[in-house]
XYZ file of C-alpha atoms in Angstrom:
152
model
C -19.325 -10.755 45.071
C -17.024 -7.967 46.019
C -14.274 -6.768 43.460
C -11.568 -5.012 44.756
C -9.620 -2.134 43.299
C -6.263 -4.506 42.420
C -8.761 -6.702 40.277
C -10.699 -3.802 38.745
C -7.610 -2.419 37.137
C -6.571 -5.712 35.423
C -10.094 -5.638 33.991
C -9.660 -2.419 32.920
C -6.187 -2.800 31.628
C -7.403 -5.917 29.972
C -9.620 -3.808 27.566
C -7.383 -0.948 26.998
C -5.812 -0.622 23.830
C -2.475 -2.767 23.148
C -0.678 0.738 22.320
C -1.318 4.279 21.906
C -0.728 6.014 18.263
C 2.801 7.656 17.972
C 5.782 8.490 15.953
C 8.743 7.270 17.713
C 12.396 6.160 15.802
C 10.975 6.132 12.407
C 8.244 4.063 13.171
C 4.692 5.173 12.612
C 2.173 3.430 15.039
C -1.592 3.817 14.425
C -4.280 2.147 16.718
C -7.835 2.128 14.811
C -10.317 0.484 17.097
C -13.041 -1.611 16.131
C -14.745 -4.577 15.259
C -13.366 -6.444 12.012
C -15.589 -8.330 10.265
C -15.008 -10.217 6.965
C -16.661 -8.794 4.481
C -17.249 -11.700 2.149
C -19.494 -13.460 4.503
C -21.862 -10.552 4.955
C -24.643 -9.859 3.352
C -24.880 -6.569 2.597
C -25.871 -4.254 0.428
C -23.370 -1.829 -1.661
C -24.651 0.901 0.575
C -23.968 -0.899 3.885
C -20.214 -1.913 2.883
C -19.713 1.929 1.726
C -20.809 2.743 5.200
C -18.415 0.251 6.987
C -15.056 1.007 4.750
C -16.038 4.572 5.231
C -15.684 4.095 8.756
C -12.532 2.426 8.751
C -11.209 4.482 6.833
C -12.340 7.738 9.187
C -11.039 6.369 12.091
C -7.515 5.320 10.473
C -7.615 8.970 9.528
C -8.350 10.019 13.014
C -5.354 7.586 14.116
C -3.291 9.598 11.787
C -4.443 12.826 13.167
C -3.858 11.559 16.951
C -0.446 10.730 16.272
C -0.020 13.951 14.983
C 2.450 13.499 12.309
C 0.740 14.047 9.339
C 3.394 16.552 7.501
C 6.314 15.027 9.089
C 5.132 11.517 6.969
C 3.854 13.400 3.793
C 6.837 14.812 3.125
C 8.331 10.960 3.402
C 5.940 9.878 1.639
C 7.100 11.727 -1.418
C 10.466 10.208 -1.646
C 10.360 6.731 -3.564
C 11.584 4.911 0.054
C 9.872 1.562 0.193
C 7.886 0.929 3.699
C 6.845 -2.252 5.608
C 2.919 -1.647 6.715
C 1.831 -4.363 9.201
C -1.198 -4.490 10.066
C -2.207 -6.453 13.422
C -5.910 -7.574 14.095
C -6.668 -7.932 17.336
C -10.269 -10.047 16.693
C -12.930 -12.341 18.960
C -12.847 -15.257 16.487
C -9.614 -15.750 14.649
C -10.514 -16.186 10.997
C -10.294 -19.671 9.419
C -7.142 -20.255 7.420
C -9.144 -20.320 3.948
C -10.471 -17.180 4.358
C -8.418 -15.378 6.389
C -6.152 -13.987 3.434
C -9.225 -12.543 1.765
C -10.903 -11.667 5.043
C -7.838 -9.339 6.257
C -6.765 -8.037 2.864
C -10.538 -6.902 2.377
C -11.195 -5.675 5.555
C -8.343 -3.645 5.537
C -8.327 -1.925 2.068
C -10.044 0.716 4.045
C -7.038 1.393 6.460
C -4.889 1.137 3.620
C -6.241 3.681 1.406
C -6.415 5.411 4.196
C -2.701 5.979 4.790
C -2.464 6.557 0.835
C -4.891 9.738 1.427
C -3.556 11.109 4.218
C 0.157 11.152 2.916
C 1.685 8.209 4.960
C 2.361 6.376 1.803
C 3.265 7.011 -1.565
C 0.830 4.512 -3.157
C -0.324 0.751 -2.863
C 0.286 -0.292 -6.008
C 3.177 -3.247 -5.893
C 5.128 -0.527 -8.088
C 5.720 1.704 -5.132
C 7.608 -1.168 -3.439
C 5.753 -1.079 -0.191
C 5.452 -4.322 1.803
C 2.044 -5.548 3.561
C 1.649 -8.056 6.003
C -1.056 -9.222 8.161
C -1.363 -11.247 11.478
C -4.298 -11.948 14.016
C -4.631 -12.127 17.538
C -7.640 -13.574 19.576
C -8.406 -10.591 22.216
C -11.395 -11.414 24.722
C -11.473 -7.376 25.499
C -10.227 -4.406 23.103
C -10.764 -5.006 19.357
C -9.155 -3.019 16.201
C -5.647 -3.004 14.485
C -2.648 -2.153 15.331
C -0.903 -0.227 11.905
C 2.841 -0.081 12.114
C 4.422 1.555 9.202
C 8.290 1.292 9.208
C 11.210 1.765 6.480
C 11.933 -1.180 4.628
């Protein structure tokens, strides 16, 4: 079976990211690849998990970095403005509704602290006032999340 060049690119395209990370408008975009795993139905060790939100959280950090808008955001990120932080999983298996609150909230507390750390929010305590939703996508090729911080 031949594959021409038309049917190649669609392949590719079909595996390339959904966006690139930027700071456009007032709206921070941040694409962390990867696969996202629920953590609650692995059976890991404390070691392994520190190993796995330590990676999430280094490559949300490198996100940051790639947009390059680190001091433009921490100085934001001082004021007491409220944001909206979606996060959008783009995953093989969509979780099951039961566990799909605890699945994305823990598998994500690494990209969130991550965006604490590195200035792009105040804090993610409810006090700060910061909103966080979650959605899922089923994506046959590229896997990660899709961070989209905004003003409220």
């Amino acid at each position: 079976m031949r594959i021409t060049s038309a049917d190649l690119a669609a392949l590719r395209a079909k595996r390339a990211a959904p966006a690139v990370s930027s700071w456009r408008d007032g709206v921070l975009t941040l694409v962390v690849p990867g696969v996202l795993k629920n953590p609650l139905n692995q059976r890991w060790f404390h070691y392994t998990r520190a190993r796995w939100s330590r990676t999430w959280h280094e490559k949300t950090a490198g996100a940051i970095l790639e947009a390059d808008q680190r001091q433009q955001w921490r100085a934001i990120a001082l004021s007491t403005v409220a944001r909206r932080v979606h996060f959008h999983a783009y995953v093989q298996r969509l979780f099951d509704s039961d566990g799909l609150q605890a699945a994305l909230h823990a598998a994500l507390k690494p990209c969130r602290d991550a965006l604490v750390v590195y200035g792009v929010l105040s804090g993610d305590a409810e006090r700060d006032g910061h909103v966080f939703t979650c959605q899922q996508e089923k994506s046959a090729g590229w896997r990660g999340v899709v961070v989209t911080v905004t003003v409220r």
